[in-house]
CSV table of C-alpha atoms in Angstrom, one decimal:
chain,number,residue,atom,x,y,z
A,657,UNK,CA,-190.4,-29.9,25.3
A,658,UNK,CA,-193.4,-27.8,23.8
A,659,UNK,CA,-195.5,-31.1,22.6
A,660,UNK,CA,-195.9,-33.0,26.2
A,661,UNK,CA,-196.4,-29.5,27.9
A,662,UNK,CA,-200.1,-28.1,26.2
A,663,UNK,CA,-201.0,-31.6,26.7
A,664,UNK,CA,-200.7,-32.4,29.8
A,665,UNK,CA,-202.2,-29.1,30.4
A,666,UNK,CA,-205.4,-29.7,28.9
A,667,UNK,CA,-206.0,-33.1,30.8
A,668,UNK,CA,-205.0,-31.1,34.5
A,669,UNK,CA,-208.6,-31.3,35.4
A,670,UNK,CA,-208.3,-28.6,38.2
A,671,UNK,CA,-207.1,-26.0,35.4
A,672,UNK,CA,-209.9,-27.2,33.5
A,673,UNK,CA,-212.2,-26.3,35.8
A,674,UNK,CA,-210.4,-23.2,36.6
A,675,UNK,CA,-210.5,-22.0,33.0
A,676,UNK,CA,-214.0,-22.5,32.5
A,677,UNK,CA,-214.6,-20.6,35.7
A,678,UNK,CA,-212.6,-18.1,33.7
A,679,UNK,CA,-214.9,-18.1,30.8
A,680,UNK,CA,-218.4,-17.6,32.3
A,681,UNK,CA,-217.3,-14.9,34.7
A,682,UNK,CA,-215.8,-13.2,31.6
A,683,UNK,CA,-218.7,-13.6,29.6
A,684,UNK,CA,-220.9,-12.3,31.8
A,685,UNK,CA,-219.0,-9.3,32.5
A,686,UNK,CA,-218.4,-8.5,29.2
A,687,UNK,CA,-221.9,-8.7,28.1
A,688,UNK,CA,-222.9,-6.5,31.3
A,689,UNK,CA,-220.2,-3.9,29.9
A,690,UNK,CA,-221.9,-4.0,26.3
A,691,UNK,CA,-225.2,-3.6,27.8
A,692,UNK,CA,-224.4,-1.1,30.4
A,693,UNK,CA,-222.5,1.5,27.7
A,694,UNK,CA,-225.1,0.9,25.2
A,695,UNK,CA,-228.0,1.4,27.9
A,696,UNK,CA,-226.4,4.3,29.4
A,697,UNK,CA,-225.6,6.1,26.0
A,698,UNK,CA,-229.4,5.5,24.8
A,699,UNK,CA,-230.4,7.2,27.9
A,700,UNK,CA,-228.4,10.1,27.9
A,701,UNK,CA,-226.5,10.7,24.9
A,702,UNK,CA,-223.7,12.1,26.8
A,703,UNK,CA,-219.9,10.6,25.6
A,704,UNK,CA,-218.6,12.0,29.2
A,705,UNK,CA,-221.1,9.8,30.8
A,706,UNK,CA,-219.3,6.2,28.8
A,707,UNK,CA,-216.1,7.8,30.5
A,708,UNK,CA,-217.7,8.5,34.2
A,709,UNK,CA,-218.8,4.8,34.0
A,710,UNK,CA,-215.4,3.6,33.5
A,711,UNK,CA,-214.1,6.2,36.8
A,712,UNK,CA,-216.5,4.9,38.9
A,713,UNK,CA,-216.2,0.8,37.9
A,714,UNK,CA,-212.3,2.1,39.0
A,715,UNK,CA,-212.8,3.6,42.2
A,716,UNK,CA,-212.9,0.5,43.8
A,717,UNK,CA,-209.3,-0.4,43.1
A,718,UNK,CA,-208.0,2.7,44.5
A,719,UNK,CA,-210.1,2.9,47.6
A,720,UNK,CA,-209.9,-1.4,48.3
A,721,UNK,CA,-206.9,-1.8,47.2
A,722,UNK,CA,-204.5,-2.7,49.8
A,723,UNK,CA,-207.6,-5.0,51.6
A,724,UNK,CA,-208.0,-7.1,48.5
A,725,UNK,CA,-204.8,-8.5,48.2
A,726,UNK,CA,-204.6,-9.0,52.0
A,727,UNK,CA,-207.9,-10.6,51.7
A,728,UNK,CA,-206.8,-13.1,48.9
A,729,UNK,CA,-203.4,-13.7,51.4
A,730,UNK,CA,-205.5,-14.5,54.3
A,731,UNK,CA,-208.6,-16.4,53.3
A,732,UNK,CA,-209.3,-19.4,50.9
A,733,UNK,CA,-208.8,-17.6,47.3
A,734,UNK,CA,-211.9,-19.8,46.1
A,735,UNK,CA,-214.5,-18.4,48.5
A,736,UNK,CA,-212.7,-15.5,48.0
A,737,UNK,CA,-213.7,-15.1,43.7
A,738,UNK,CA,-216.7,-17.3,44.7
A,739,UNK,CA,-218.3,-14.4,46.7
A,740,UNK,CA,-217.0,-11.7,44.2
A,741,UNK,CA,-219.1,-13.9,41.5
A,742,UNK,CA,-222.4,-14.3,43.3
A,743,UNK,CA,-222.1,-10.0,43.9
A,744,UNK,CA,-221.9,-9.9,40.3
A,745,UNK,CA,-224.4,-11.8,39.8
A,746,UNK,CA,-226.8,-9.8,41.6
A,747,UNK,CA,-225.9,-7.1,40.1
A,748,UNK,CA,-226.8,-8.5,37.0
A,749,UNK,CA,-230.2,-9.5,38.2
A,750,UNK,CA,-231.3,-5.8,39.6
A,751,UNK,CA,-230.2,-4.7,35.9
A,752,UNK,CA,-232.6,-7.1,34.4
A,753,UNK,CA,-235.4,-6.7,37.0
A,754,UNK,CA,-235.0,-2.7,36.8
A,755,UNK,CA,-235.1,-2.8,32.9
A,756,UNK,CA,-238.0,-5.2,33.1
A,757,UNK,CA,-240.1,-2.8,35.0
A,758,UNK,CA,-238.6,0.0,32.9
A,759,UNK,CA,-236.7,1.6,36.1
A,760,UNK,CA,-233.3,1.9,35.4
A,761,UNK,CA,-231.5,5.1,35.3
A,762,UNK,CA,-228.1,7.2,34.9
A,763,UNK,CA,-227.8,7.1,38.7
A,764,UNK,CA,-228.7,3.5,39.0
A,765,UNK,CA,-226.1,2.6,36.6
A,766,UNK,CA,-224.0,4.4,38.5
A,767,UNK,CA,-224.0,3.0,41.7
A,768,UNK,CA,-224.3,-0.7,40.2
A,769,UNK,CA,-221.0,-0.1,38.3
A,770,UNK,CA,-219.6,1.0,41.6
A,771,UNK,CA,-220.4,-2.2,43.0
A,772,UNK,CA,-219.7,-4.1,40.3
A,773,UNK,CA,-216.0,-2.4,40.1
A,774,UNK,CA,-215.8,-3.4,44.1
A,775,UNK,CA,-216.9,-7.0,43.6
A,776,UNK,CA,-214.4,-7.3,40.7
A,777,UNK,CA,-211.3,-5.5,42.4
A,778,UNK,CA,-211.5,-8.1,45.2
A,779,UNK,CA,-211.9,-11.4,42.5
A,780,UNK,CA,-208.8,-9.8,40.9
A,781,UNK,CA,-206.1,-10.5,42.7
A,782,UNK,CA,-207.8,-13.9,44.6
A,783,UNK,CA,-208.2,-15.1,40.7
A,784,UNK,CA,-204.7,-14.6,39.4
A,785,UNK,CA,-203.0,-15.5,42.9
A,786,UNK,CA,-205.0,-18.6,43.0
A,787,UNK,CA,-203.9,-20.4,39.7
A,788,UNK,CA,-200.0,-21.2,41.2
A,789,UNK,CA,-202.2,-22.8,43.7
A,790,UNK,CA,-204.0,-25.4,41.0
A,791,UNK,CA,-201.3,-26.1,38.6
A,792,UNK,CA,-197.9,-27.6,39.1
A,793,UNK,CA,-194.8,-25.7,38.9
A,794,UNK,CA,-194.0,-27.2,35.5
A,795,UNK,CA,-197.0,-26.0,34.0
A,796,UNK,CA,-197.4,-22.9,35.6
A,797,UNK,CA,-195.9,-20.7,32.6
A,798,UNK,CA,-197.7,-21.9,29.7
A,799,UNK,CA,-201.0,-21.8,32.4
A,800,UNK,CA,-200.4,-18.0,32.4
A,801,UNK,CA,-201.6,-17.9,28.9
A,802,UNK,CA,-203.5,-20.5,28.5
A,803,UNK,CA,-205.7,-18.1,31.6
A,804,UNK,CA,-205.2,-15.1,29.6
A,805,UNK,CA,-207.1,-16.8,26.4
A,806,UNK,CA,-210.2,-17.9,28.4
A,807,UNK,CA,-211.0,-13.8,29.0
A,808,UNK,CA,-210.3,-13.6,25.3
A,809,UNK,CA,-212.3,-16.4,24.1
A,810,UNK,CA,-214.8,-15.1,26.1
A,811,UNK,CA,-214.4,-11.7,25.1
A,812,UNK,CA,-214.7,-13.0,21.2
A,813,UNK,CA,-217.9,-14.6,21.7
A,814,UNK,CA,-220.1,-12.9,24.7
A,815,UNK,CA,-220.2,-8.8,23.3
A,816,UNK,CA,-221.1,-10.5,20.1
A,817,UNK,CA,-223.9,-12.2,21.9
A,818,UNK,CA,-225.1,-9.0,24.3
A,819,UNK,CA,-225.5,-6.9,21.2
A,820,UNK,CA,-227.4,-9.2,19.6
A,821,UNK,CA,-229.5,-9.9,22.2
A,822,UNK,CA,-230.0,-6.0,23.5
A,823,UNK,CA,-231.8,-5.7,19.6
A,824,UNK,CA,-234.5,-7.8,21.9
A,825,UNK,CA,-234.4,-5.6,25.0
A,826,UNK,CA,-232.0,-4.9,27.9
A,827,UNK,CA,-233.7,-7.6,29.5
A,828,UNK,CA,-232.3,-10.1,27.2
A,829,UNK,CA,-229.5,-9.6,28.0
A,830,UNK,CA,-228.8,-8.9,32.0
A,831,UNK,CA,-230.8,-12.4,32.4
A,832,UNK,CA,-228.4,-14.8,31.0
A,833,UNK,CA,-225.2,-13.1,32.7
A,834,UNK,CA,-227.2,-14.0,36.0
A,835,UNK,CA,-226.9,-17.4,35.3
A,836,UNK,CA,-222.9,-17.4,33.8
A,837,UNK,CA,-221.7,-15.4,36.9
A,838,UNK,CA,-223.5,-18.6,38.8
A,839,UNK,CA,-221.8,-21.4,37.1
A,840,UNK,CA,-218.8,-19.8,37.4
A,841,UNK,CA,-219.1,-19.3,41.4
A,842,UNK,CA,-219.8,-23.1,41.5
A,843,UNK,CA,-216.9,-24.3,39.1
A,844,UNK,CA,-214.5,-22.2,41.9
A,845,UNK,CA,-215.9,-23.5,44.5
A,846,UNK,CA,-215.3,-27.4,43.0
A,847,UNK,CA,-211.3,-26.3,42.7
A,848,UNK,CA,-208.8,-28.6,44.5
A,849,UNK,CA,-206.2,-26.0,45.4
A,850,UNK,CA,-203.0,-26.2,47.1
A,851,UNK,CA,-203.3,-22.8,49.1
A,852,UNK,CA,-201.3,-22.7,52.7
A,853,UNK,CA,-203.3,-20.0,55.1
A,854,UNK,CA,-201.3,-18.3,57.2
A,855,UNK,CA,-202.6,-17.4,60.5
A,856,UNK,CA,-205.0,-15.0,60.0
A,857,UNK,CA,-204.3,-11.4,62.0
A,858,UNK,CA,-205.7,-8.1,61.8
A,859,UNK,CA,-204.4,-6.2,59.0
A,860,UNK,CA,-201.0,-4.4,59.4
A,861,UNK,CA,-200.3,-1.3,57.5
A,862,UNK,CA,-196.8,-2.7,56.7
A,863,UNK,CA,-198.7,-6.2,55.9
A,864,UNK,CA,-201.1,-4.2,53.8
A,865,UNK,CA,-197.7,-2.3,52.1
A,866,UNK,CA,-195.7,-5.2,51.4
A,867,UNK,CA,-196.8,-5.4,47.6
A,868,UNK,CA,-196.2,-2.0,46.8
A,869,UNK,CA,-192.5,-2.4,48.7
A,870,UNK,CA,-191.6,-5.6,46.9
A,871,UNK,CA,-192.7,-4.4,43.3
A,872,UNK,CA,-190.4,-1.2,43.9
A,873,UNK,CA,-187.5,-3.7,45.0
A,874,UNK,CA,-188.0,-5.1,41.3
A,875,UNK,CA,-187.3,-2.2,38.5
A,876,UNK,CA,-188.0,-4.7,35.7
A,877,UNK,CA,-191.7,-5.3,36.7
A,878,UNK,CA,-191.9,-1.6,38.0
A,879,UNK,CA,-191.2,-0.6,34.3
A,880,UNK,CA,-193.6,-3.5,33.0
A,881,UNK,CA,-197.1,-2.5,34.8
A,882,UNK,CA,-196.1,1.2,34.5
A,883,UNK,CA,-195.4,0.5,30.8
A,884,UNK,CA,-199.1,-0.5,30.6
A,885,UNK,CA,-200.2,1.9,32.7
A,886,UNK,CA,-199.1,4.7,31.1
A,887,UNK,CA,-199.7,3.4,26.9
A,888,UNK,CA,-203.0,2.0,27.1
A,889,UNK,CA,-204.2,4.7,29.6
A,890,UNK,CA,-203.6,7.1,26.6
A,891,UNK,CA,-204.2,4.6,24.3
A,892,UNK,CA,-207.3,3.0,25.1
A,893,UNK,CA,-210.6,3.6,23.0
A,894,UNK,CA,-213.2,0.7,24.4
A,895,UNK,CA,-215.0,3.9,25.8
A,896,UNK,CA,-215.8,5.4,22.8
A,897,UNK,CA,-216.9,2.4,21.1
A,898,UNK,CA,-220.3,3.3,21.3
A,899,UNK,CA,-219.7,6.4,19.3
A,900,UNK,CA,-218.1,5.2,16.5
A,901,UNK,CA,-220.7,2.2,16.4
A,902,UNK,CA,-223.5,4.8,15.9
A,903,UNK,CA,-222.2,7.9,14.8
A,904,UNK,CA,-218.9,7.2,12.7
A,905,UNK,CA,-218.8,3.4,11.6
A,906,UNK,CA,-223.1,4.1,10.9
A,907,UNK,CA,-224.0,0.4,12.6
A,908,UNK,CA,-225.3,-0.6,15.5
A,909,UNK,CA,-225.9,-2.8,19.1
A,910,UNK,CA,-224.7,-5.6,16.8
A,911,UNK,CA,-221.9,-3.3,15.5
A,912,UNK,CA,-221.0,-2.5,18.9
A,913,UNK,CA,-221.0,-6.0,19.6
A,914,UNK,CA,-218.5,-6.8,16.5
A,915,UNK,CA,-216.2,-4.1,17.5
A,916,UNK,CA,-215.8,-5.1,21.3
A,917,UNK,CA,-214.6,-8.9,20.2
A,918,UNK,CA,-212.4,-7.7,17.8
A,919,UNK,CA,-209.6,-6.9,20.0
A,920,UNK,CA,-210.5,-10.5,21.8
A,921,UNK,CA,-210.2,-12.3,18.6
A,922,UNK,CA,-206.5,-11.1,18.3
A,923,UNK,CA,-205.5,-11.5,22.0
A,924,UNK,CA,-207.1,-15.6,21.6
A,925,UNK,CA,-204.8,-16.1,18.7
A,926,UNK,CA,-201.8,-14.7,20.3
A,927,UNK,CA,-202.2,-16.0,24.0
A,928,UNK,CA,-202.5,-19.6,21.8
A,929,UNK,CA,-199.4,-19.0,20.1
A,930,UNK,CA,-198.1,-17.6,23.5
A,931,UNK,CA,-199.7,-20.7,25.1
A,932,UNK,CA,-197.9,-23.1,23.1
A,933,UNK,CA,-194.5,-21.0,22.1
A,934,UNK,CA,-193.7,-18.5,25.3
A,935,UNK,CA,-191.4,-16.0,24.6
A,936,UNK,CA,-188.0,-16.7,26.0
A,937,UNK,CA,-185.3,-14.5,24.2
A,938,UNK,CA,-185.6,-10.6,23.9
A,939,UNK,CA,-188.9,-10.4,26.0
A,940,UNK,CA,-187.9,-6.7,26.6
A,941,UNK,CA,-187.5,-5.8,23.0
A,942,UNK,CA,-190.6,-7.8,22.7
A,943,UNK,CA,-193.0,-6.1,24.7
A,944,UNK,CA,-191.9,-2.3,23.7
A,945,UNK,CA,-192.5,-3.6,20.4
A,946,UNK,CA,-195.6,-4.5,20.9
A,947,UNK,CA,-196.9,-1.7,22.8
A,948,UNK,CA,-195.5,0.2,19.6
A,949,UNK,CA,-197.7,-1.8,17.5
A,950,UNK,CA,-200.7,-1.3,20.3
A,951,UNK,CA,-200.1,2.5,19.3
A,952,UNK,CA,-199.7,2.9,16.3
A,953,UNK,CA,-203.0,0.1,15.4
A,954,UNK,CA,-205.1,2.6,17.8
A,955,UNK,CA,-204.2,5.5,15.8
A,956,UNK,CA,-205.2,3.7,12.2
A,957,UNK,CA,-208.5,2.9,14.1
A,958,UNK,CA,-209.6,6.8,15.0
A,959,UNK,CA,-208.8,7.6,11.6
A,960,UNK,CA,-210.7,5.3,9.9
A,961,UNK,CA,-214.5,5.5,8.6
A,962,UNK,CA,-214.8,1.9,6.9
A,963,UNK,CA,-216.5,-0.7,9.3
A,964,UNK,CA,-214.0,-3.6,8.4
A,965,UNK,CA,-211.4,-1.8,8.5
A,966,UNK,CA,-211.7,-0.8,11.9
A,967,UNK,CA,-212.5,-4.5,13.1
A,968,UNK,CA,-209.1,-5.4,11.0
A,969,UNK,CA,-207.1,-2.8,12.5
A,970,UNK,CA,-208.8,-3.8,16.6
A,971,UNK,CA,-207.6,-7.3,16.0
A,972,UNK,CA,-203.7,-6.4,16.0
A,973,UNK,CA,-204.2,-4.0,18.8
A,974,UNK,CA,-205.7,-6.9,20.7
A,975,UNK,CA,-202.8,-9.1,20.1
A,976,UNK,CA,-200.4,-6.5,20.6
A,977,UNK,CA,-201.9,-6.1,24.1
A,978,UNK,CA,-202.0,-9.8,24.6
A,979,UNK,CA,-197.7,-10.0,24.9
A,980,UNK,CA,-197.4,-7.1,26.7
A,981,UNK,CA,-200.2,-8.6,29.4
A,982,UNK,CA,-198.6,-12.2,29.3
A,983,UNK,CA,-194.9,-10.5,29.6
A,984,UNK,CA,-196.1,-8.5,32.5
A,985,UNK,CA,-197.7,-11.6,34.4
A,986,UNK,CA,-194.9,-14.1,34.1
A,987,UNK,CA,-192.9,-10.9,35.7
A,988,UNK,CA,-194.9,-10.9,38.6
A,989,UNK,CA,-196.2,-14.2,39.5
A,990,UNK,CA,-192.8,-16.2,39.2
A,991,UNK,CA,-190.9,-13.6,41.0
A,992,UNK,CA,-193.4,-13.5,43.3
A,993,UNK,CA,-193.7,-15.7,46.5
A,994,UNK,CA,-197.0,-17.2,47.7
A,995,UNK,CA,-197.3,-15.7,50.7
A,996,UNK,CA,-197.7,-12.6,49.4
A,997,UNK,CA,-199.1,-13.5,45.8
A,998,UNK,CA,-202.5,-11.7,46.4
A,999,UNK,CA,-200.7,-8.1,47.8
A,1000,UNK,CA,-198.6,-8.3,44.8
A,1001,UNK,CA,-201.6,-9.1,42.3
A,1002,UNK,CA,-204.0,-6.6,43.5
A,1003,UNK,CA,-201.1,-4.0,43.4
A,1004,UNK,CA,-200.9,-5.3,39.5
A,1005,UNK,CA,-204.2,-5.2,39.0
A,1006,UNK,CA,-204.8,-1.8,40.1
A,1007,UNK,CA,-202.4,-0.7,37.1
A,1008,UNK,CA,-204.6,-3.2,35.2
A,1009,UNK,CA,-207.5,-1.3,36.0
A,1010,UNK,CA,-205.9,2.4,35.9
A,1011,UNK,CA,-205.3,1.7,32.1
A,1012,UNK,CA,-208.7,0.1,31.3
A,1013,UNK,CA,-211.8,1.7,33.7
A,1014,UNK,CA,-209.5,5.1,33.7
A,1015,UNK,CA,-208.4,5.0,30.3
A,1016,UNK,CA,-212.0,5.1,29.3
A,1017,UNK,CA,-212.4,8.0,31.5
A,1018,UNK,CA,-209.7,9.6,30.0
A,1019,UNK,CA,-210.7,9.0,26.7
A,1020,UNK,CA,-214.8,10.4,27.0
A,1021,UNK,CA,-212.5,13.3,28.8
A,1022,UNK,CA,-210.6,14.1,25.6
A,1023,UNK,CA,-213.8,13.2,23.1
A,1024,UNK,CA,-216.3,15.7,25.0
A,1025,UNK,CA,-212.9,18.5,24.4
A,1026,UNK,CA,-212.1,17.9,21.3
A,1027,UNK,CA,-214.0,15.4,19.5
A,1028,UNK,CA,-214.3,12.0,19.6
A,1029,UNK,CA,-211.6,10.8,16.1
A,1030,UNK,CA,-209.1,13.6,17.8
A,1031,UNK,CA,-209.2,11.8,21.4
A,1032,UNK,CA,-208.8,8.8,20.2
A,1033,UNK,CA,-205.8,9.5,17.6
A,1034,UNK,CA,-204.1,11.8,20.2
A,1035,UNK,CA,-203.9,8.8,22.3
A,1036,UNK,CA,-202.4,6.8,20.1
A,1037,UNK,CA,-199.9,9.0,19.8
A,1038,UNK,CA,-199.4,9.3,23.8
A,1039,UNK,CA,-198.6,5.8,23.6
A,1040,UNK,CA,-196.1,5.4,21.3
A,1041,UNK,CA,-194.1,8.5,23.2
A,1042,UNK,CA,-194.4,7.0,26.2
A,1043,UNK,CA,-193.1,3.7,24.7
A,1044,UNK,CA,-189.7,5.8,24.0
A,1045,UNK,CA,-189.5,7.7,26.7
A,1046,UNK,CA,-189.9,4.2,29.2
A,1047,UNK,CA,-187.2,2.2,26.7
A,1048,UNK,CA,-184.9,5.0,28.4
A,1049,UNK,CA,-186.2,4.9,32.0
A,1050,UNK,CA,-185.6,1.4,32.1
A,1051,UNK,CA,-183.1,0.4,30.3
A,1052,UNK,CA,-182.7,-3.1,31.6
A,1053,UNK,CA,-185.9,-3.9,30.8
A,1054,UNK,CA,-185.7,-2.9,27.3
A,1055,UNK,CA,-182.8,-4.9,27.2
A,1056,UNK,CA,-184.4,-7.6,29.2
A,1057,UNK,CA,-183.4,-11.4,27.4
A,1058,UNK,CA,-185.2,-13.9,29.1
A,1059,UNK,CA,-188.9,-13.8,31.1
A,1060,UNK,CA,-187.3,-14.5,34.7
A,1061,UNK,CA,-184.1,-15.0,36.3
A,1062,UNK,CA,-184.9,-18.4,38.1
């Protein structure tokens, strides 16, 4: 059963297409994101600033985040992430006109990270509910991380590219992601999906509530997403990385550059191994394990000063993070119905976001008190208590054999 399966994947020409929409909208946001911290740092100097940046790119999915998933339940998903990519796009042009005419500043960067943080909490959940909707049932779980490896392979290559390119100017690099973010909104557009609209309806609070409500009627994915929540929030360095580019590793936009794919180049690997091996026994275990891992590899990065090292050491965090993510999304989309796929998603992605946008704030939080290498080790260590104290919490989830119970 695992030969036929990849393959037939790779010829389903709608997932194709899906997964190279995947691609250039990752690429271009994580060239923005090397850009934008490397931009902002230059111009200020300020670590708290690299952590504000991150709190305001996650406002959005606090404020929007009971509309998004109501939006990606009522309208055509594709238009949906198809809009939320040409935003971004813009975005990306005002960045590249504003540095072109020497005009962009802290407050600037601000508000576009706001925006850019709104455009991508709505694209979200529209994104992940919309690949049940292009992929048949049978395919559907090895499609989870085959998705999950197009961010990463994206992730390898693109911060790689934006710090090379920013040795050339800013400009260099806001251009191309103009053009990335609009391939992307055509390649979703093209997608033959099998979404059924309901009839549309102004929103009702309990309509609005309904994700919330069915992920508390589920402890096992409750004790997932809070998992992540709670271990990379404390965890989480990508702030930061910035600092030790410059200050503490001694390299620099390319350095950053390195450092950022690092973490991609070990969530690839594993979402390929996940891609063509799922996990199907102990996935409880598995996951706390791994978060463990994710810990323990973020606290032998803080401490160290050798360049390679540190890229060594960001590659097992990445893959670490990579099974508790895949775990985490099988829980939700397979127990999840279509109907109310978006609600559900966008209440997933919001813990998504919580320990990514506000882990960075928390960690330039922690660096501007007491010192960047202290921050980032204390976190480490926040993780891998929470890890225990959660194995206790939830015990059936740490017990947890097989991915679903369908």
């Amino acid at each position: 059963m695992s030969d036929p399966a990849p393959q037939l994947l790779r010829h389903h020409r709608p997932f194709v297409a899906f997964w190279m929409a995947r691609v250039f909208t990752a690429s271009g946001f994580q060239m923005l994101t090397v850009a934008i911290g490397w931009h902002l740092y230059q111009l200020t100097g300020n670590v708290l600033d690299l952590g504000l940046v991150g709190l305001v790119e996650f406002a959005p999915r606090v404020l929007f985040m009971l509309h998004t998933g109501h939006v990606a339940d009522r309208y055509d998903r594709r238009k949906v992430a198809a809009l939320c990519q040409t935003l971004q796009a813009l975005i990306a042009l005002a960045l590249a006109l504003g540095s072109a005419s020497g005009h962009v500043t802290r407050e600037l960067i601000f508000v576009l990270a706001f925006l850019l943080g709104s455009a991508r909490s709505f694209e979200m959940p529209a994104t992940q509910a919309l690949l049940p909707n292009v992929v048949p049932p049978g395919l559907f779980p090895r499609a989870v991380a085959a998705s999950a490896s197009a961010s990463q392979a994206a992730t390898i290559v693109a911060p790689a590219i934006g710090g090379f390119l920013y040795a050339f100017g800013s400009t260099w690099v806001y251009g191309p992601t103009v053009v990335l973010y609009v391939i992307a909104c055509v390649l979703t557009l093209g997608l033959d999906a099998r979404q059924q609209l309901p009839q549309r309806g102004r929103a009702s609070l309990d309509s609005l509530l309904a994700g919330i409500r069915f992920i508390r009627s589920r402890p096992d994915i409750l004790g997932a997403i809070s998992l992540d929540l709670f271990a990379v929030l404390l965890g989480g360095a990508t702030a930061l990385l910035p600092v030790f580019a410059k200050d503490i590793l001694l390299t620099g936009a390319w350095g950053l550059g390195l450092l950022r794919s690092a973490p991609a180049v070990g969530a690839l690997l594993m979402s390929l191994w996940l891609a063509r091996f799922p996990v199907e026994r102990k996935v409880g275990l598995t996951m706390f394990t791994a978060v463990g891992v994710f810990g323990v590899a973020t606290i032998a990065f803080g401490l160290s000063t050798s360049f390679w090292f540190s890229l060594a050491v960001l590659v097992v965090l990445g893959a670490a993070d990579m099974i508790s993510m895949v775990i985490r999304s099988a829980f939700v989309q397979l127990e999840t119905p279509d109907e109310m796929r978006g609600r559900v998603s966008a209440v997933n992605g919001l813990f998504i976001g919580a320990s990514n946008q506000l882990g960075e704030f928390e960690s330039g939080v922690t660096a501007h008190w007491f010192g960047t290498v202290p921050a980032v080790v204390l976190g480490g260590v926040g993780t891998l208590v929470v890890t225990g104290v959660w194995m206790k919490l939830f015990p059936t989830l740490a017990h947890r054999d097989r991915m679903h119970n369908g």
